[in-house]
């Protein structure tokens, strides 16, 4: 088969005609979905940015940055739980309507990894910087370090060290990573994701959240998706990319999220106690969510209102 023929065959099932005919958001107002309850203030901030004529990319950056600054949050930003060596390390990524992307991983002592990710996207020819290199780049590009010591977090880590029992918990305190997918009133899409990752992870571990296609994927021709939960499971299945590709092939957003969850469970028979949740937003404004376990909620902004919604789920935790 010639390359041209191969590409054409690849393009055909995309239902390009159907996708092109989809209109933008139902009421021409922004639609924003973000993971967990901490998505509520994040969505509000994103709306403010859009109302002030900021771009949807600015909106998803500023939105999740609110959660990064919240030092009471134990899974995003500098208030996050540390790795097993006592270091809080941060991962984030951002992607625009056209697929441009920036990401940072294994970053320490910066308040806003999402802003570093955006700057990497805007100011370098690269997508992702990690660790010491990312730190040096950020310092050279106007970011400053912030050291935070939270006695409660340190105490909990020291307590954990006594057993060093590494057990991912479902829905830890019902607030985890924040992933956000958004569409402005003109149908432009963007997404962002930021986290301190799994608590007490091995030093150097990077999850799905900063990985384009895993924790986040945006394709302005189709839609956007983001993930929360055990990152290893999401990386192994290219979770957010899978959701967007299913929507490209005509699967409804919620169904696409459910199929991504089912794929994870199918690939990991006997898996117990690992939460994964997906959010999906299609370019016509249709949206959906789905999680392995009950308890995944998300902030939904639509037609000028923001509210908390419960994702449908596969099973209950006992
Ligand atoms: C990670 N996906 O680092 C993140 C953590 C998370 O719910 O979302 N927890 O694997």
PDB file of N, CA and C and ligand atoms in Angstrom, residues 176-177 195 197-198 205 207-209 228-231, ligand 1:
ATOM      1  N   UNK A 176      -7.624  14.987  44.272  1.00  0.00           N
ATOM      2  CA  UNK A 176      -6.380  14.487  43.692  1.00  0.00           C
ATOM      3  C   UNK A 176      -5.872  15.487  42.681  1.00  0.00           C
ATOM      4  N   UNK A 177      -5.056  14.975  41.800  1.00  0.00           N
ATOM      5  CA  UNK A 177      -4.594  15.756  40.646  1.00  0.00           C
ATOM      6  C   UNK A 177      -5.698  16.627  40.068  1.00  0.00           C
ATOM      7  N   UNK A 195      -0.007  18.136  39.194  1.00  0.00           N
ATOM      8  CA  UNK A 195      -0.085  17.218  40.337  1.00  0.00           C
ATOM      9  C   UNK A 195       1.230  17.160  41.104  1.00  0.00           C
ATOM     10  N   UNK A 197       1.619  14.168  42.264  1.00  0.00           N
ATOM     11  CA  UNK A 197       1.749  12.726  42.009  1.00  0.00           C
ATOM     12  C   UNK A 197       1.322  11.872  43.185  1.00  0.00           C
ATOM     13  N   UNK A 198       1.561  10.605  43.053  1.00  0.00           N
ATOM     14  CA  UNK A 198       1.157   9.694  44.115  1.00  0.00           C
ATOM     15  C   UNK A 198       1.998   9.927  45.362  1.00  0.00           C
ATOM     16  N   UNK A 205      10.025   9.105  40.391  1.00  0.00           N
ATOM     17  CA  UNK A 205       8.846   8.580  39.681  1.00  0.00           C
ATOM     18  C   UNK A 205       8.058   9.735  39.035  1.00  0.00           C
ATOM     19  N   UNK A 207       4.381  10.333  36.895  1.00  0.00           N
ATOM     20  CA  UNK A 207       3.117   9.683  36.546  1.00  0.00           C
ATOM     21  C   UNK A 207       2.616  10.098  35.181  1.00  0.00           C
ATOM     22  N   UNK A 208       1.329   9.950  34.997  1.00  0.00           N
ATOM     23  CA  UNK A 208       0.705  10.265  33.699  1.00  0.00           C
ATOM     24  C   UNK A 208       0.479  11.749  33.496  1.00  0.00           C
ATOM     25  N   UNK A 209       0.371  12.497  34.601  1.00  0.00           N
ATOM     26  CA  UNK A 209      -0.134  13.872  34.510  1.00  0.00           C
ATOM     27  C   UNK A 209       0.659  14.801  33.596  1.00  0.00           C
ATOM     28  N   UNK A 228      -7.252  11.268  35.915  1.00  0.00           N
ATOM     29  CA  UNK A 228      -6.765  11.321  37.281  1.00  0.00           C
ATOM     30  C   UNK A 228      -6.727   9.890  37.818  1.00  0.00           C
ATOM     31  N   UNK A 229      -5.885   9.654  38.797  1.00  0.00           N
ATOM     32  CA  UNK A 229      -5.810   8.315  39.366  1.00  0.00           C
ATOM     33  C   UNK A 229      -4.420   7.728  39.240  1.00  0.00           C
ATOM     34  N   UNK A 230      -4.329   6.428  39.326  1.00  0.00           N
ATOM     35  CA  UNK A 230      -3.020   5.755  39.301  1.00  0.00           C
ATOM     36  C   UNK A 230      -2.373   5.936  37.930  1.00  0.00           C
ATOM     37  N   UNK A 231      -1.355   6.779  37.896  1.00  0.00           N
ATOM     38  CA  UNK A 231      -0.774   7.200  36.627  1.00  0.00           C
ATOM     39  C   UNK A 231      -0.215   6.074  35.782  1.00  0.00           C
TER      40      UNK A 231
HETATM   41  C1  LIG B   1      -0.151  10.395  39.187  1.00  0.00           C
HETATM   42  N1  LIG B   1      -2.272  10.681  38.154  1.00  0.00           N
HETATM   43  O1  LIG B   1       0.887  10.970  39.480  1.00  0.00           O
HETATM   44  C2  LIG B   1      -1.421  11.188  39.179  1.00  0.00           C
HETATM   45  C3  LIG B   1      -1.994  11.165  40.541  1.00  0.00           C
HETATM   46  C4  LIG B   1      -3.453  11.263  40.622  1.00  0.00           C
HETATM   47  O2  LIG B   1      -5.332  10.702  41.687  1.00  0.00           O
HETATM   48  O3  LIG B   1      -4.149  11.658  39.732  1.00  0.00           O
HETATM   49  N2  LIG B   1      -4.011  10.811  41.663  1.00  0.00           N
HETATM   50  O4  LIG B   1      -0.201   9.189  38.941  1.00  0.00           O
END
